[in-house]
CSV table of C-alpha atoms in Angstrom, one decimal:
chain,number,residue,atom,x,y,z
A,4,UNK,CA,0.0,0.0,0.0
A,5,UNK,CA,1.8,3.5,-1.0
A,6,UNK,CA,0.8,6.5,1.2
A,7,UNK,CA,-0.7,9.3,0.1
A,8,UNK,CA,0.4,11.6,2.9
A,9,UNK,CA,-3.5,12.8,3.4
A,10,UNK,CA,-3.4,11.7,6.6
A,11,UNK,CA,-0.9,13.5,8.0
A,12,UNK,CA,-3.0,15.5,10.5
A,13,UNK,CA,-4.9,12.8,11.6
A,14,UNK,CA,-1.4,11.4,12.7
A,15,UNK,CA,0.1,14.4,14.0
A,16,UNK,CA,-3.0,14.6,16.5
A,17,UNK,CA,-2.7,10.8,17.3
A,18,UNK,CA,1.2,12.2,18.5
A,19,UNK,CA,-0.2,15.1,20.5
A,20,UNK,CA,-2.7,12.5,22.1
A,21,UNK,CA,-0.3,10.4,23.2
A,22,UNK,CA,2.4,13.3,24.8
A,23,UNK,CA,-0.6,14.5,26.3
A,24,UNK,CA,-1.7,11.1,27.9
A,25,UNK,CA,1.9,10.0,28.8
A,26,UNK,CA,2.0,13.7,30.9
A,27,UNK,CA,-1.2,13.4,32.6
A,28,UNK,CA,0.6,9.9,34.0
A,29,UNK,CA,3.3,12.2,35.6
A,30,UNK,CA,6.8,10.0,35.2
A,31,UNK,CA,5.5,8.0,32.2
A,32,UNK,CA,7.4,8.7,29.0
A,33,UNK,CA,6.7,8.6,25.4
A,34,UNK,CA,9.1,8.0,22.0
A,35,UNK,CA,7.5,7.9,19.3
A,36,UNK,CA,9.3,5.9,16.5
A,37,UNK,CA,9.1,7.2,12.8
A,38,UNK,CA,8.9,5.0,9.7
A,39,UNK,CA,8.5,4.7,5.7
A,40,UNK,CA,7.5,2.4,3.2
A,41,UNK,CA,8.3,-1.0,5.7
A,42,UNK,CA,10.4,-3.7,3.5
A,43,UNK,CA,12.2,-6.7,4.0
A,44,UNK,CA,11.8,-8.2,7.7
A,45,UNK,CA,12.2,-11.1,9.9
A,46,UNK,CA,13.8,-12.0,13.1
A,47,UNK,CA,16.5,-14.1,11.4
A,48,UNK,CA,16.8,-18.2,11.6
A,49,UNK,CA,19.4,-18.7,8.3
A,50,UNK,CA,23.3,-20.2,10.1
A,51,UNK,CA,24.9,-17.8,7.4
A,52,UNK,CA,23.2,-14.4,8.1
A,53,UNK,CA,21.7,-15.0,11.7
A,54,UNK,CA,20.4,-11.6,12.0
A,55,UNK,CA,17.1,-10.3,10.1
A,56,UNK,CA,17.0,-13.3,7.7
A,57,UNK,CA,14.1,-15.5,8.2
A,58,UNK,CA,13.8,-18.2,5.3
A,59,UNK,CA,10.0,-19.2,6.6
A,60,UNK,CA,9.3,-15.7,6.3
A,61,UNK,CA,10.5,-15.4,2.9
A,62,UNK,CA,8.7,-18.4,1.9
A,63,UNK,CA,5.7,-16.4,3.5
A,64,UNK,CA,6.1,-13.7,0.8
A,65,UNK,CA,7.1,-15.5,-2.5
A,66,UNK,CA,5.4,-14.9,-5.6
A,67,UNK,CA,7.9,-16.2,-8.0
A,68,UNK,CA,11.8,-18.2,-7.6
A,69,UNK,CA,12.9,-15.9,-4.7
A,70,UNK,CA,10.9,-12.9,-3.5
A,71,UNK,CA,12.1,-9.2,-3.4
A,72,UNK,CA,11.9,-9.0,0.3
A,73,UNK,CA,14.7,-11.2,0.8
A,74,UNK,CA,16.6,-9.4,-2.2
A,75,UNK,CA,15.7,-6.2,0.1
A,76,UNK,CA,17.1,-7.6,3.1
A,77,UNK,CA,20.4,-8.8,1.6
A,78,UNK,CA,21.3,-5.4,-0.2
A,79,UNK,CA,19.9,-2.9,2.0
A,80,UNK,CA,20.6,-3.6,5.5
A,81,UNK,CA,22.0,-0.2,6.5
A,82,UNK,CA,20.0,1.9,8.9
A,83,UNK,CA,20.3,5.7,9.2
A,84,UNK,CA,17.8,7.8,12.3
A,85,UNK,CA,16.9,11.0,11.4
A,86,UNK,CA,15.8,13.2,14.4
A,87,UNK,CA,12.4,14.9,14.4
A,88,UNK,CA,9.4,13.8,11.4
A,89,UNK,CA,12.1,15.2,8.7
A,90,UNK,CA,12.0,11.5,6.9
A,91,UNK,CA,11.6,12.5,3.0
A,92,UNK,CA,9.5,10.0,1.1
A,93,UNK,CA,9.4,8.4,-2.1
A,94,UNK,CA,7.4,11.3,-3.9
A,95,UNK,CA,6.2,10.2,-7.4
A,96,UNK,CA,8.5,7.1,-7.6
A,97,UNK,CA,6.1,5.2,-4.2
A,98,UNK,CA,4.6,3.3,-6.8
A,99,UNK,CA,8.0,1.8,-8.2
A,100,UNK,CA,10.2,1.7,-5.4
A,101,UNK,CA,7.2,0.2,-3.2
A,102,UNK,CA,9.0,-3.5,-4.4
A,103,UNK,CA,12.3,-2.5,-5.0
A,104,UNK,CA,15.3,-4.4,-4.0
A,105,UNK,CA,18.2,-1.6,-3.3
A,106,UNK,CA,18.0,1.7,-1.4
A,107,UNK,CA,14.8,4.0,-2.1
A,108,UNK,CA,14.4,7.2,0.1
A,109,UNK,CA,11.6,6.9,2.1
A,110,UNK,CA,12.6,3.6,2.7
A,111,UNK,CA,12.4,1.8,6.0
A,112,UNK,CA,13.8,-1.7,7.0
A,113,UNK,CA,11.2,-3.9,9.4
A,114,UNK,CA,14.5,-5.3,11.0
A,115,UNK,CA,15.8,-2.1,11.2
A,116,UNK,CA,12.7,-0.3,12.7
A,117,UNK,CA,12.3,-2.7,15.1
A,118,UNK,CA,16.0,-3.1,16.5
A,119,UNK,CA,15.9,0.9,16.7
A,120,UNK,CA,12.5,0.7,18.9
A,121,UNK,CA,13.8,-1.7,21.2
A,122,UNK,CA,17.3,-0.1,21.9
A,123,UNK,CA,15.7,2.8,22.4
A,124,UNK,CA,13.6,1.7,25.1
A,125,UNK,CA,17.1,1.2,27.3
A,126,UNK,CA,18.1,4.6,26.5
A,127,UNK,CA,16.7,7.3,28.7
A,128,UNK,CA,17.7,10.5,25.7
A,129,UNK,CA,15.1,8.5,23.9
A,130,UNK,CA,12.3,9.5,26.8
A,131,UNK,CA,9.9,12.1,25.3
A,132,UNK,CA,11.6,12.3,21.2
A,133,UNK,CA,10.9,11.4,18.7
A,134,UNK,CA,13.3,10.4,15.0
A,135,UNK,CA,12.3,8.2,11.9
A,136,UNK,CA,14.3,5.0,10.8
A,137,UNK,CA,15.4,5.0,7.9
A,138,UNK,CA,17.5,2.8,5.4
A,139,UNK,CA,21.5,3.0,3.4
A,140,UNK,CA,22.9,0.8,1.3
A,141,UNK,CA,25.1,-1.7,3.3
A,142,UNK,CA,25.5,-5.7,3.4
A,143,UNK,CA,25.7,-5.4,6.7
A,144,UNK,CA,24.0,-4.6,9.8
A,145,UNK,CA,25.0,-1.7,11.8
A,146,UNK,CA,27.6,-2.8,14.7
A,147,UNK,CA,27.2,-1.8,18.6
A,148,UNK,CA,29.4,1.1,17.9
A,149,UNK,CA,27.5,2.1,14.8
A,150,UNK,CA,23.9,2.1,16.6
A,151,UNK,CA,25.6,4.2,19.2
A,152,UNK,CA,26.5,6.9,16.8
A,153,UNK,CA,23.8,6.8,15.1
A,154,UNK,CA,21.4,7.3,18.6
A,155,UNK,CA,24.1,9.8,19.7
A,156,UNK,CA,23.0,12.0,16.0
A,157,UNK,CA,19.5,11.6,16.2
A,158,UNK,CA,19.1,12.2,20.2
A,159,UNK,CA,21.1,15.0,20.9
């Protein structure tokens, strides 16, 4: 499904809501974790590429030989965090780029989403911010070091 970006207020509200609800629960906190078009994804079972790569997952989403969510995972598994709702999109090429195998902008990586929600639940500049995940061209995941940096850009 491509986005339209008519809902945008709708969302925006939804955001407010939930600053506003986290408040009113005095020490309760609130990050709110941005993403694009969501490719690729799965927890990762395969003895060569433990992480992210999920053969029953794949299997899941094949249409032909191999699908183009595996393709997805195996050349895009870079992860940039952008601070803020600043995230450019697709534009006119959603359509296209909706299924494509390399690095689109507006792209955003399930595996990558997900790690970057979870780590920044352990880190307390996360508490009340908000960034967007999104994806780089890489064949490999970003280290400890590298998710570190990358927190240290968006957070600050």
């Amino acid at each position: 499904q491509v986005w339209d970006n008519a809902n945008v207020d709708a969302y925006r509200e939804y955001e407010c809501n939930i600053q506003k609800a986290t408040r009113a629960l005095g020490d309760a906190a609130w990050t709110i974790v941005r993403a694009g078009t969501l490719k690729g994804g799965a927890c990762g079972e395969n003895g060569l590429y433990s992480q992210y790569l999920a053969e029953s997952y794949y299997e899941l989403t094949k249409n032909d030989i191999i699908t183009w969510q595996l393709l997805f995972d195996m050349n895009v598994r870079g992860v940039t965090l952008m601070k803020g709702d600043v995230m450019r999109g697709p534009g006119f090429k959603a359509v296209f780029a909706s299924t494509g195998t390399g690095y689109h902008e507006g792209d955003s990586g399930r595996c990558g989403v997900a790690e970057a929600m979870v780590r920044s639940l352990e880190l307390e500049g996360a508490r009340n911010k908000d960034f967007g995940v999104g994806t780089k061209e890489s064949r490999e995941v970003p280290s400890e070091e590298e998710w570190e940096e990358l927190f240290q850009g968006c957070l600050s």
